[in-house]
Amino acid sequence: MNLNSLQKLGYGMYIIGSYKGEKLNAQIANTVFQITSEPPTVAVSINKNNLTHEYIKASRVFSASILCQAAPLPYIGSFGFKSGRDVDKLANVNYKIGETKAPVVLDHATAYLEAEVTQDVDVGTHTIFIGRIVAAEVLTEDVCMTYDYYHQVKRGTTPKTAPSYIAEAKGGNK
Amino acid sequence: MNLNSLQKLGYGMYIIGSYKGEKLNAQIANTVFQITSEPPTVAVSINKNNLTHEYIKASRVFSASILCQAAPLPYIGSFGFKSGRDVDKLANVNYKIGETKAPVVLDHATAYLEAEVTQDVDVGTHTIFIGRIVAAEVLTEDVCMTYDYYHQVKRGTTPKTAPSYIAEAKGGNK
């Protein structure tokens, strides 16, 4: 079988925020999706090794900022290839504390939502957090970034901790 | 809060196939996403009222054909706004029986995958079926259709049974 077919699945690009006690963190994710409309519910898949995973487990909330197509690659990289255990990812970023108390990143975001976790689904290396939306705002009408654009135009790469990481990205058959 | 922010989430467009006994069916979905890379695992959110839901529950398998951007609106509509209870959706469509025995629709598809269900997650109106990939092929290098393109360019609409249905699509604040 040719797992390159997985690279044809469509996604957006998001910054997921959460907190634990006084500590805040945020990370890049591409797997945010609406799963029911009534009540409005979304899900996100997060690697168990990520600090944001620990924070969502603790606070039971997360935010998702939806990135615009113009978001610069270094900006995206600062949320995706560094751990909040080593650096304060929010040090030089505009954000606000949302209704859920999770940080909501505002730079290069066209919209955001905040959710309270109602179910954790253990899927091995990752957890799917399912959350009911408790806050949502549109910020701009800028074009949203797709995961495909990030790869094809921005030449962005995917960390090993992502659900969509493929070891031999151009290698083909496995 | 403004639930229009949900319309900014990014998706592709897929035809989900499954079977029950001798019967085959397929439906449009936008919420297919990879959730782990090792093992390669995907998920799809399907409305409990849909015939395909009943078939996936019965056979524990599904296929997902990834649509190209050029797929015609009537073709998409034939899978999205009709029920397999009333019409044979596969009557005039090229498809094959996949390794899972699910039908794999080939017209206007750039790639496909087949999965065996490992978990059902009850999320109210919908079930998230989580499946391990057992077959996957790339068919063409055509541009894939995004859900946004379907709405903005194709002027496609969303049935009430979709996870991403919003009652007052242009209404704004709820």
PDB file of N, CA and C in Angstrom, chain A residues 1-6 8-12 14 31-38 40 42 45 66 110-113 119 121-123 125-126 128 130 133-138 140-142 144 146 162-166, chain B residues 1-6 8-12 14 31-38 40 42 45 66 110-113 119 121-123 125-126 128 130 133-138 140-142 144 146 160 162-165:
ATOM      1  N   MET A   1       0.839  -1.202   0.000  1.00  0.00           N
ATOM      2  CA  MET A   1       0.000   0.000   0.000  1.00  0.00           C
ATOM      3  C   MET A   1       0.872   1.248   0.000  1.00  0.00           C
ATOM      4  N   ASN A   2       0.293   2.341  -0.455  1.00  0.00           N
ATOM      5  CA  ASN A   2       1.040   3.586  -0.604  1.00  0.00           C
ATOM      6  C   ASN A   2       0.496   4.633   0.374  1.00  0.00           C
ATOM      7  N   LEU A   3       1.223   4.807   1.457  1.00  0.00           N
ATOM      8  CA  LEU A   3       0.742   5.718   2.506  1.00  0.00           C
ATOM      9  C   LEU A   3       0.871   7.185   2.115  1.00  0.00           C
ATOM     10  N   ASN A   4       1.444   7.462   0.944  1.00  0.00           N
ATOM     11  CA  ASN A   4       1.428   8.847   0.457  1.00  0.00           C
ATOM     12  C   ASN A   4      -0.001   9.340   0.251  1.00  0.00           C
ATOM     13  N   SER A   5      -0.932   8.403   0.112  1.00  0.00           N
ATOM     14  CA  SER A   5      -2.330   8.833  -0.029  1.00  0.00           C
ATOM     15  C   SER A   5      -2.778   9.631   1.191  1.00  0.00           C
ATOM     16  N   LEU A   6      -2.162   9.362   2.346  1.00  0.00           N
ATOM     17  CA  LEU A   6      -2.522  10.112   3.559  1.00  0.00           C
ATOM     18  C   LEU A   6      -2.168  11.588   3.441  1.00  0.00           C
ATOM     19  N   LYS A   8      -2.760  13.399   1.089  1.00  0.00           N
ATOM     20  CA  LYS A   8      -3.802  14.083   0.320  1.00  0.00           C
ATOM     21  C   LYS A   8      -5.020  14.420   1.171  1.00  0.00           C
ATOM     22  N   LEU A   9      -5.024  14.000   2.413  1.00  0.00           N
ATOM     23  CA  LEU A   9      -6.105  14.425   3.306  1.00  0.00           C
ATOM     24  C   LEU A   9      -5.958  15.924   3.577  1.00  0.00           C
ATOM     25  N   GLY A  10      -7.086  16.603   3.725  1.00  0.00           N
ATOM     26  CA  GLY A  10      -7.067  18.056   3.885  1.00  0.00           C
ATOM     27  C   GLY A  10      -7.224  18.505   5.324  1.00  0.00           C
ATOM     28  N   TYR A  11      -6.431  19.512   5.686  1.00  0.00           N
ATOM     29  CA  TYR A  11      -6.474  20.059   7.043  1.00  0.00           C
ATOM     30  C   TYR A  11      -6.248  21.571   6.985  1.00  0.00           C
ATOM     31  N   GLY A  12      -6.522  22.227   8.097  1.00  0.00           N
ATOM     32  CA  GLY A  12      -6.062  23.588   8.310  1.00  0.00           C
ATOM     33  C   GLY A  12      -4.820  23.577   9.183  1.00  0.00           C
ATOM     34  N   TYR A  14      -3.453  25.193  12.945  1.00  0.00           N
ATOM     35  CA  TYR A  14      -4.005  25.758  14.181  1.00  0.00           C
ATOM     36  C   TYR A  14      -2.930  25.883  15.260  1.00  0.00           C
ATOM     37  N   THR A  31      -4.826  18.793  13.107  1.00  0.00           N
ATOM     38  CA  THR A  31      -6.022  17.953  13.192  1.00  0.00           C
ATOM     39  C   THR A  31      -7.048  18.506  14.174  1.00  0.00           C
ATOM     40  N   VAL A  32      -7.670  19.612  13.783  1.00  0.00           N
ATOM     41  CA  VAL A  32      -8.833  20.136  14.505  1.00  0.00           C
ATOM     42  C   VAL A  32     -10.014  19.966  13.570  1.00  0.00           C
ATOM     43  N   PHE A  33     -11.122  19.460  14.083  1.00  0.00           N
ATOM     44  CA  PHE A  33     -12.259  19.221  13.192  1.00  0.00           C
ATOM     45  C   PHE A  33     -13.529  19.222  14.009  1.00  0.00           C
ATOM     46  N   GLN A  34     -14.588  19.691  13.361  1.00  0.00           N
ATOM     47  CA  GLN A  34     -15.895  19.705  13.999  1.00  0.00           C
ATOM     48  C   GLN A  34     -16.477  18.299  13.927  1.00  0.00           C
ATOM     49  N   ILE A  35     -17.057  17.828  15.031  1.00  0.00           N
ATOM     50  CA  ILE A  35     -17.609  16.478  14.962  1.00  0.00           C
ATOM     51  C   ILE A  35     -19.121  16.422  15.134  1.00  0.00           C
ATOM     52  N   THR A  36     -19.708  17.408  15.797  1.00  0.00           N
ATOM     53  CA  THR A  36     -21.167  17.536  15.760  1.00  0.00           C
ATOM     54  C   THR A  36     -21.501  19.028  15.727  1.00  0.00           C
ATOM     55  N   SER A  37     -22.691  19.326  15.195  1.00  0.00           N
ATOM     56  CA  SER A  37     -23.121  20.726  15.159  1.00  0.00           C
ATOM     57  C   SER A  37     -24.043  21.046  16.338  1.00  0.00           C
ATOM     58  N   GLU A  38     -24.694  20.014  16.890  1.00  0.00           N
ATOM     59  CA  GLU A  38     -25.631  20.251  17.995  1.00  0.00           C
ATOM     60  C   GLU A  38     -25.387  19.239  19.106  1.00  0.00           C
ATOM     61  N   PRO A  40     -22.367  22.306  19.394  1.00  0.00           N
ATOM     62  CA  PRO A  40     -21.133  22.516  18.625  1.00  0.00           C
ATOM     63  C   PRO A  40     -19.935  21.894  19.356  1.00  0.00           C
ATOM     64  N   VAL A  42     -15.929  20.063  18.881  1.00  0.00           N
ATOM     65  CA  VAL A  42     -14.739  19.866  18.043  1.00  0.00           C
ATOM     66  C   VAL A  42     -13.837  18.825  18.696  1.00  0.00           C
ATOM     67  N   SER A  45      -6.354  16.059  17.896  1.00  0.00           N
ATOM     68  CA  SER A  45      -5.475  14.932  18.206  1.00  0.00           C
ATOM     69  C   SER A  45      -4.117  15.477  18.652  1.00  0.00           C
ATOM     70  N   ILE A  66      -7.097  29.736  14.491  1.00  0.00           N
ATOM     71  CA  ILE A  66      -7.054  29.275  13.102  1.00  0.00           C
ATOM     72  C   ILE A  66      -6.132  30.206  12.322  1.00  0.00           C
ATOM     73  N   THR A 110      -7.183  34.035  12.055  1.00  0.00           N
ATOM     74  CA  THR A 110      -8.397  34.574  11.424  1.00  0.00           C
ATOM     75  C   THR A 110      -9.621  34.372  12.319  1.00  0.00           C
ATOM     76  N   ALA A 111      -9.518  33.450  13.243  1.00  0.00           N
ATOM     77  CA  ALA A 111     -10.636  33.141  14.135  1.00  0.00           C
ATOM     78  C   ALA A 111     -10.104  32.250  15.252  1.00  0.00           C
ATOM     79  N   TYR A 112     -10.889  32.085  16.272  1.00  0.00           N
ATOM     80  CA  TYR A 112     -10.484  31.135  17.311  1.00  0.00           C
ATOM     81  C   TYR A 112     -11.725  30.510  17.918  1.00  0.00           C
ATOM     82  N   LEU A 113     -11.491  29.443  18.644  1.00  0.00           N
ATOM     83  CA  LEU A 113     -12.549  28.839  19.441  1.00  0.00           C
ATOM     84  C   LEU A 113     -11.935  28.299  20.726  1.00  0.00           C
ATOM     85  N   GLN A 119     -14.632  14.368  26.438  1.00  0.00           N
ATOM     86  CA  GLN A 119     -14.157  12.982  26.296  1.00  0.00           C
ATOM     87  C   GLN A 119     -12.694  12.996  25.888  1.00  0.00           C
ATOM     88  N   VAL A 121     -10.103  10.317  24.094  1.00  0.00           N
ATOM     89  CA  VAL A 121     -10.061   9.020  23.418  1.00  0.00           C
ATOM     90  C   VAL A 121      -8.595   8.628  23.233  1.00  0.00           C
ATOM     91  N   ASP A 122      -8.210   7.541  23.875  1.00  0.00           N
ATOM     92  CA  ASP A 122      -6.826   7.062  23.795  1.00  0.00           C
ATOM     93  C   ASP A 122      -6.633   6.343  22.465  1.00  0.00           C
ATOM     94  N   VAL A 123      -5.766   6.875  21.625  1.00  0.00           N
ATOM     95  CA  VAL A 123      -5.513   6.244  20.325  1.00  0.00           C
ATOM     96  C   VAL A 123      -4.023   5.903  20.181  1.00  0.00           C
ATOM     97  N   THR A 125      -0.367   6.549  20.441  1.00  0.00           N
ATOM     98  CA  THR A 125       0.613   7.628  20.630  1.00  0.00           C
ATOM     99  C   THR A 125      -0.059   8.970  20.915  1.00  0.00           C
ATOM    100  N   HIS A 126      -1.320   9.105  20.554  1.00  0.00           N
ATOM    101  CA  HIS A 126      -2.035  10.373  20.689  1.00  0.00           C
ATOM    102  C   HIS A 126      -3.310  10.200  21.523  1.00  0.00           C
ATOM    103  N   ILE A 128      -7.225  11.850  21.386  1.00  0.00           N
ATOM    104  CA  ILE A 128      -8.190  12.761  20.761  1.00  0.00           C
ATOM    105  C   ILE A 128      -8.995  13.399  21.886  1.00  0.00           C
ATOM    106  N   ILE A 130     -12.067  15.603  22.820  1.00  0.00           N
ATOM    107  CA  ILE A 130     -13.335  16.055  22.262  1.00  0.00           C
ATOM    108  C   ILE A 130     -13.886  17.126  23.189  1.00  0.00           C
ATOM    109  N   ILE A 133     -17.768  23.518  22.469  1.00  0.00           N
ATOM    110  CA  ILE A 133     -17.324  24.909  22.268  1.00  0.00           C
ATOM    111  C   ILE A 133     -18.038  25.834  23.252  1.00  0.00           C
ATOM    112  N   VAL A 134     -17.246  26.658  23.938  1.00  0.00           N
ATOM    113  CA  VAL A 134     -17.806  27.607  24.902  1.00  0.00           C
ATOM    114  C   VAL A 134     -17.504  29.051  24.518  1.00  0.00           C
ATOM    115  N   ALA A 135     -16.620  29.243  23.561  1.00  0.00           N
ATOM    116  CA  ALA A 135     -16.327  30.589  23.059  1.00  0.00           C
ATOM    117  C   ALA A 135     -15.825  30.451  21.629  1.00  0.00           C
ATOM    118  N   ALA A 136     -16.126  31.458  20.797  1.00  0.00           N
ATOM    119  CA  ALA A 136     -15.686  31.422  19.391  1.00  0.00           C
ATOM    120  C   ALA A 136     -15.830  32.823  18.828  1.00  0.00           C
ATOM    121  N   GLU A 137     -14.801  33.294  18.126  1.00  0.00           N
ATOM    122  CA  GLU A 137     -14.886  34.606  17.487  1.00  0.00           C
ATOM    123  C   GLU A 137     -14.155  34.586  16.156  1.00  0.00           C
ATOM    124  N   VAL A 138     -14.682  35.358  15.224  1.00  0.00           N
ATOM    125  CA  VAL A 138     -14.004  35.604  13.956  1.00  0.00           C
ATOM    126  C   VAL A 138     -13.195  36.886  14.114  1.00  0.00           C
ATOM    127  N   THR A 140     -10.613  38.043  11.470  1.00  0.00           N
ATOM    128  CA  THR A 140     -10.378  38.683  10.170  1.00  0.00           C
ATOM    129  C   THR A 140     -11.037  37.831   9.078  1.00  0.00           C
ATOM    130  N   GLU A 141     -11.102  38.395   7.888  1.00  0.00           N
ATOM    131  CA  GLU A 141     -11.605  37.619   6.744  1.00  0.00           C
ATOM    132  C   GLU A 141     -10.456  37.164   5.842  1.00  0.00           C
ATOM    133  N   ASP A 142      -9.234  37.152   6.388  1.00  0.00           N
ATOM    134  CA  ASP A 142      -8.078  36.667   5.627  1.00  0.00           C
ATOM    135  C   ASP A 142      -8.267  35.199   5.240  1.00  0.00           C
ATOM    136  N   CYS A 144      -7.553  31.419   5.095  1.00  0.00           N
ATOM    137  CA  CYS A 144      -6.973  30.507   6.086  1.00  0.00           C
ATOM    138  C   CYS A 144      -5.879  29.654   5.442  1.00  0.00           C
ATOM    139  N   THR A 146      -4.002  26.265   4.650  1.00  0.00           N
ATOM    140  CA  THR A 146      -4.230  24.821   4.633  1.00  0.00           C
ATOM    141  C   THR A 146      -2.904  24.113   4.918  1.00  0.00           C
ATOM    142  N   ALA A 162       3.767  14.626  15.176  1.00  0.00           N
ATOM    143  CA  ALA A 162       2.480  14.950  14.550  1.00  0.00           C
ATOM    144  C   ALA A 162       1.753  13.681  14.133  1.00  0.00           C
ATOM    145  N   PRO A 163       0.406  13.708  14.156  1.00  0.00           N
ATOM    146  CA  PRO A 163      -0.349  12.537  13.702  1.00  0.00           C
ATOM    147  C   PRO A 163      -0.047  12.218  12.249  1.00  0.00           C
ATOM    148  N   SER A 164       0.289  13.244  11.480  1.00  0.00           N
ATOM    149  CA  SER A 164       0.451  13.075  10.038  1.00  0.00           C
ATOM    150  C   SER A 164       1.905  12.900   9.622  1.00  0.00           C
ATOM    151  N   TYR A 165       2.798  12.680  10.586  1.00  0.00           N
ATOM    152  CA  TYR A 165       4.198  12.447  10.237  1.00  0.00           C
ATOM    153  C   TYR A 165       4.324  11.152   9.439  1.00  0.00           C
ATOM    154  N   ILE A 166       5.091  11.200   8.341  1.00  0.00           N
ATOM    155  CA  ILE A 166       5.363   9.994   7.556  1.00  0.00           C
ATOM    156  C   ILE A 166       6.868   9.877   7.401  1.00  0.00           C
TER     157      ILE A 166
ATOM    158  N   MET B   1     -21.012  34.272  21.365  1.00  0.00           N
ATOM    159  CA  MET B   1     -19.939  33.712  20.549  1.00  0.00           C
ATOM    160  C   MET B   1     -20.373  33.599  19.091  1.00  0.00           C
ATOM    161  N   ASN B   2     -19.405  33.566  18.210  1.00  0.00           N
ATOM    162  CA  ASN B   2     -19.681  33.559  16.782  1.00  0.00           C
ATOM    163  C   ASN B   2     -19.239  32.225  16.172  1.00  0.00           C
ATOM    164  N   LEU B   3     -20.226  31.378  15.941  1.00  0.00           N
ATOM    165  CA  LEU B   3     -19.906  30.027  15.448  1.00  0.00           C
ATOM    166  C   LEU B   3     -19.487  30.008  13.985  1.00  0.00           C
ATOM    167  N   ASN B   4     -19.520  31.172  13.331  1.00  0.00           N
ATOM    168  CA  ASN B   4     -18.956  31.225  11.985  1.00  0.00           C
ATOM    169  C   ASN B   4     -17.466  30.885  11.983  1.00  0.00           C
ATOM    170  N   SER B   5     -16.837  31.011  13.131  1.00  0.00           N
ATOM    171  CA  SER B   5     -15.420  30.642  13.201  1.00  0.00           C
ATOM    172  C   SER B   5     -15.227  29.169  12.834  1.00  0.00           C
ATOM    173  N   LEU B   6     -16.241  28.357  13.073  1.00  0.00           N
ATOM    174  CA  LEU B   6     -16.148  26.937  12.717  1.00  0.00           C
ATOM    175  C   LEU B   6     -16.024  26.730  11.218  1.00  0.00           C
ATOM    176  N   LYS B   8     -14.180  28.224   9.350  1.00  0.00           N
ATOM    177  CA  LYS B   8     -12.793  28.457   8.949  1.00  0.00           C
ATOM    178  C   LYS B   8     -11.894  27.248   9.208  1.00  0.00           C
ATOM    179  N   LEU B   9     -12.450  26.220   9.805  1.00  0.00           N
ATOM    180  CA  LEU B   9     -11.674  24.984   9.955  1.00  0.00           C
ATOM    181  C   LEU B   9     -11.479  24.356   8.574  1.00  0.00           C
ATOM    182  N   GLY B  10     -10.339  23.727   8.366  1.00  0.00           N
ATOM    183  CA  GLY B  10     -10.000  23.191   7.051  1.00  0.00           C
ATOM    184  C   GLY B  10     -10.238  21.695   6.929  1.00  0.00           C
ATOM    185  N   TYR B  11     -10.808  21.300   5.797  1.00  0.00           N
ATOM    186  CA  TYR B  11     -11.096  19.884   5.545  1.00  0.00           C
ATOM    187  C   TYR B  11     -10.872  19.582   4.070  1.00  0.00           C
ATOM    188  N   GLY B  12     -10.829  18.312   3.743  1.00  0.00           N
ATOM    189  CA  GLY B  12     -10.934  17.861   2.369  1.00  0.00           C
ATOM    190  C   GLY B  12     -12.352  17.398   2.089  1.00  0.00           C
ATOM    191  N   TYR B  14     -14.447  13.846   0.778  1.00  0.00           N
ATOM    192  CA  TYR B  14     -14.238  12.401   0.671  1.00  0.00           C
ATOM    193  C   TYR B  14     -15.544  11.674   0.371  1.00  0.00           C
ATOM    194  N   THR B  31     -15.018  15.115   7.194  1.00  0.00           N
ATOM    195  CA  THR B  31     -14.198  14.945   8.404  1.00  0.00           C
ATOM    196  C   THR B  31     -13.485  13.597   8.422  1.00  0.00           C
ATOM    197  N   VAL B  32     -12.489  13.484   7.548  1.00  0.00           N
ATOM    198  CA  VAL B  32     -11.560  12.359   7.599  1.00  0.00           C
ATOM    199  C   VAL B  32     -10.211  12.935   8.002  1.00  0.00           C
ATOM    200  N   PHE B  33      -9.534  12.316   8.936  1.00  0.00           N
ATOM    201  CA  PHE B  33      -8.270  12.886   9.404  1.00  0.00           C
ATOM    202  C   PHE B  33      -7.409  11.776   9.969  1.00  0.00           C
ATOM    203  N   GLN B  34      -6.107  11.958   9.800  1.00  0.00           N
ATOM    204  CA  GLN B  34      -5.152  11.006  10.356  1.00  0.00           C
ATOM    205  C   GLN B  34      -4.988  11.311  11.845  1.00  0.00           C
ATOM    206  N   ILE B  35      -4.981  10.281  12.672  1.00  0.00           N
ATOM    207  CA  ILE B  35      -4.833  10.569  14.099  1.00  0.00           C
ATOM    208  C   ILE B  35      -3.551  10.016  14.695  1.00  0.00           C
ATOM    209  N   THR B  36      -2.986   8.967  14.116  1.00  0.00           N
ATOM    210  CA  THR B  36      -1.637   8.555  14.507  1.00  0.00           C
ATOM    211  C   THR B  36      -0.915   8.091  13.241  1.00  0.00           C
ATOM    212  N   SER B  37       0.429   8.173  13.289  1.00  0.00           N
ATOM    213  CA  SER B  37       1.201   7.702  12.139  1.00  0.00           C
ATOM    214  C   SER B  37       1.714   6.279  12.363  1.00  0.00           C
ATOM    215  N   GLU B  38       1.801   5.868  13.629  1.00  0.00           N
ATOM    216  CA  GLU B  38       2.334   4.542  13.926  1.00  0.00           C
ATOM    217  C   GLU B  38       1.449   3.873  14.966  1.00  0.00           C
ATOM    218  N   PRO B  40      -0.518   3.570  11.154  1.00  0.00           N
ATOM    219  CA  PRO B  40      -1.305   4.547  10.401  1.00  0.00           C
ATOM    220  C   PRO B  40      -2.794   4.370  10.683  1.00  0.00           C
ATOM    221  N   VAL B  42      -6.725   6.402  10.889  1.00  0.00           N
ATOM    222  CA  VAL B  42      -7.550   7.545  10.509  1.00  0.00           C
ATOM    223  C   VAL B  42      -8.872   7.482  11.260  1.00  0.00           C
ATOM    224  N   SER B  45     -16.064  11.018  11.070  1.00  0.00           N
ATOM    225  CA  SER B  45     -17.274  11.296  11.853  1.00  0.00           C
ATOM    226  C   SER B  45     -18.494  11.117  10.960  1.00  0.00           C
ATOM    227  N   ILE B  66     -10.496  10.166  -1.871  1.00  0.00           N
ATOM    228  CA  ILE B  66     -10.169  11.586  -1.705  1.00  0.00           C
ATOM    229  C   ILE B  66     -10.472  12.294  -3.015  1.00  0.00           C
ATOM    230  N   THR B 110      -8.392  11.195  -6.234  1.00  0.00           N
ATOM    231  CA  THR B 110      -6.937  11.296  -6.414  1.00  0.00           C
ATOM    232  C   THR B 110      -6.208  10.191  -5.647  1.00  0.00           C
ATOM    233  N   ALA B 111      -6.870   9.634  -4.663  1.00  0.00           N
ATOM    234  CA  ALA B 111      -6.265   8.586  -3.839  1.00  0.00           C
ATOM    235  C   ALA B 111      -7.378   7.952  -3.019  1.00  0.00           C
ATOM    236  N   TYR B 112      -7.068   6.833  -2.404  1.00  0.00           N
ATOM    237  CA  TYR B 112      -8.049   6.249  -1.489  1.00  0.00           C
ATOM    238  C   TYR B 112      -7.323   5.521  -0.373  1.00  0.00           C
ATOM    239  N   LEU B 113      -8.064   5.213   0.651  1.00  0.00           N
ATOM    240  CA  LEU B 113      -7.562   4.367   1.728  1.00  0.00           C
ATOM    241  C   LEU B 113      -8.710   3.508   2.220  1.00  0.00           C
ATOM    242  N   GLN B 119     -12.087   1.387  16.999  1.00  0.00           N
ATOM    243  CA  GLN B 119     -12.834   2.030  18.087  1.00  0.00           C
ATOM    244  C   GLN B 119     -14.001   2.804  17.484  1.00  0.00           C
ATOM    245  N   VAL B 121     -16.437   5.895  18.750  1.00  0.00           N
ATOM    246  CA  VAL B 121     -16.592   6.893  19.808  1.00  0.00           C
ATOM    247  C   VAL B 121     -17.950   7.569  19.628  1.00  0.00           C
ATOM    248  N   ASP B 122     -18.819   7.392  20.599  1.00  0.00           N
ATOM    249  CA  ASP B 122     -20.159   7.977  20.553  1.00  0.00           C
ATOM    250  C   ASP B 122     -20.061   9.449  20.928  1.00  0.00           C
ATOM    251  N   VAL B 123     -20.392  10.317  19.972  1.00  0.00           N
ATOM    252  CA  VAL B 123     -20.345  11.756  20.246  1.00  0.00           C
ATOM    253  C   VAL B 123     -21.718  12.390  20.021  1.00  0.00           C
ATOM    254  N   THR B 125     -24.910  12.974  18.207  1.00  0.00           N
ATOM    255  CA  THR B 125     -25.563  12.774  16.904  1.00  0.00           C
ATOM    256  C   THR B 125     -24.708  11.950  15.942  1.00  0.00           C
ATOM    257  N   HIS B 126     -23.395  11.893  16.204  1.00  0.00           N
ATOM    258  CA  HIS B 126     -22.462  11.224  15.308  1.00  0.00           C
ATOM    259  C   HIS B 126     -21.649  10.151  16.051  1.00  0.00           C
ATOM    260  N   ILE B 128     -17.646   8.749  15.857  1.00  0.00           N
ATOM    261  CA  ILE B 128     -16.321   8.812  15.247  1.00  0.00           C
ATOM    262  C   ILE B 128     -15.823   7.375  15.136  1.00  0.00           C
ATOM    263  N   ILE B 130     -12.791   5.066  14.341  1.00  0.00           N
ATOM    264  CA  ILE B 130     -11.337   5.107  14.265  1.00  0.00           C
ATOM    265  C   ILE B 130     -10.884   3.803  13.633  1.00  0.00           C
ATOM    266  N   ILE B 133      -5.380   1.623   8.962  1.00  0.00           N
ATOM    267  CA  ILE B 133      -5.334   1.552   7.500  1.00  0.00           C
ATOM    268  C   ILE B 133      -4.797   0.194   7.052  1.00  0.00           C
ATOM    269  N   VAL B 134      -5.532  -0.439   6.153  1.00  0.00           N
ATOM    270  CA  VAL B 134      -5.106  -1.746   5.641  1.00  0.00           C
ATOM    271  C   VAL B 134      -4.835  -1.708   4.139  1.00  0.00           C
ATOM    272  N   ALA B 135      -5.249  -0.634   3.477  1.00  0.00           N
ATOM    273  CA  ALA B 135      -4.965  -0.471   2.050  1.00  0.00           C
ATOM    274  C   ALA B 135      -4.959   1.020   1.746  1.00  0.00           C
ATOM    275  N   ALA B 136      -4.135   1.420   0.796  1.00  0.00           N
ATOM    276  CA  ALA B 136      -4.048   2.838   0.420  1.00  0.00           C
ATOM    277  C   ALA B 136      -3.343   2.930  -0.915  1.00  0.00           C
ATOM    278  N   GLU B 137      -3.890   3.728  -1.824  1.00  0.00           N
ATOM    279  CA  GLU B 137      -3.241   3.931  -3.117  1.00  0.00           C
ATOM    280  C   GLU B 137      -3.427   5.362  -3.588  1.00  0.00           C
ATOM    281  N   VAL B 138      -2.431   5.859  -4.289  1.00  0.00           N
ATOM    282  CA  VAL B 138      -2.519   7.146  -4.970  1.00  0.00           C
ATOM    283  C   VAL B 138      -2.952   6.868  -6.402  1.00  0.00           C
ATOM    284  N   THR B 140      -4.017   9.673  -8.830  1.00  0.00           N
ATOM    285  CA  THR B 140      -3.606  10.770  -9.722  1.00  0.00           C
ATOM    286  C   THR B 140      -2.871  11.820  -8.899  1.00  0.00           C
ATOM    287  N   GLU B 141      -2.238  12.762  -9.600  1.00  0.00           N
ATOM    288  CA  GLU B 141      -1.610  13.892  -8.910  1.00  0.00           C
ATOM    289  C   GLU B 141      -2.455  15.158  -9.057  1.00  0.00           C
ATOM    290  N   ASP B 142      -3.730  14.995  -9.349  1.00  0.00           N
ATOM    291  CA  ASP B 142      -4.633  16.143  -9.443  1.00  0.00           C
ATOM    292  C   ASP B 142      -4.737  16.857  -8.097  1.00  0.00           C
ATOM    293  N   CYS B 144      -6.357  18.243  -4.893  1.00  0.00           N
ATOM    294  CA  CYS B 144      -7.469  17.732  -4.089  1.00  0.00           C
ATOM    295  C   CYS B 144      -8.461  18.851  -3.796  1.00  0.00           C
ATOM    296  N   THR B 146     -10.786  21.036  -1.457  1.00  0.00           N
ATOM    297  CA  THR B 146     -10.967  21.388  -0.050  1.00  0.00           C
ATOM    298  C   THR B 146     -12.448  21.682   0.192  1.00  0.00           C
ATOM    299  N   LYS B 160     -28.074  18.816   6.634  1.00  0.00           N
ATOM    300  CA  LYS B 160     -28.261  18.922   8.084  1.00  0.00           C
ATOM    301  C   LYS B 160     -27.563  17.812   8.857  1.00  0.00           C
ATOM    302  N   ALA B 162     -24.588  16.704   8.413  1.00  0.00           N
ATOM    303  CA  ALA B 162     -23.125  16.848   8.451  1.00  0.00           C
ATOM    304  C   ALA B 162     -22.681  17.388   9.801  1.00  0.00           C
ATOM    305  N   PRO B 163     -21.476  16.975  10.256  1.00  0.00           N
ATOM    306  CA  PRO B 163     -20.958  17.521  11.510  1.00  0.00           C
ATOM    307  C   PRO B 163     -20.819  19.037  11.453  1.00  0.00           C
ATOM    308  N   SER B 164     -20.565  19.554  10.251  1.00  0.00           N
ATOM    309  CA  SER B 164     -20.258  20.970  10.104  1.00  0.00           C
ATOM    310  C   SER B 164     -21.465  21.809   9.682  1.00  0.00           C
ATOM    311  N   TYR B 165     -22.653  21.219   9.759  1.00  0.00           N
ATOM    312  CA  TYR B 165     -23.850  21.997   9.431  1.00  0.00           C
ATOM    313  C   TYR B 165     -24.043  23.125  10.430  1.00  0.00           C
TER     314      TYR B 165
END
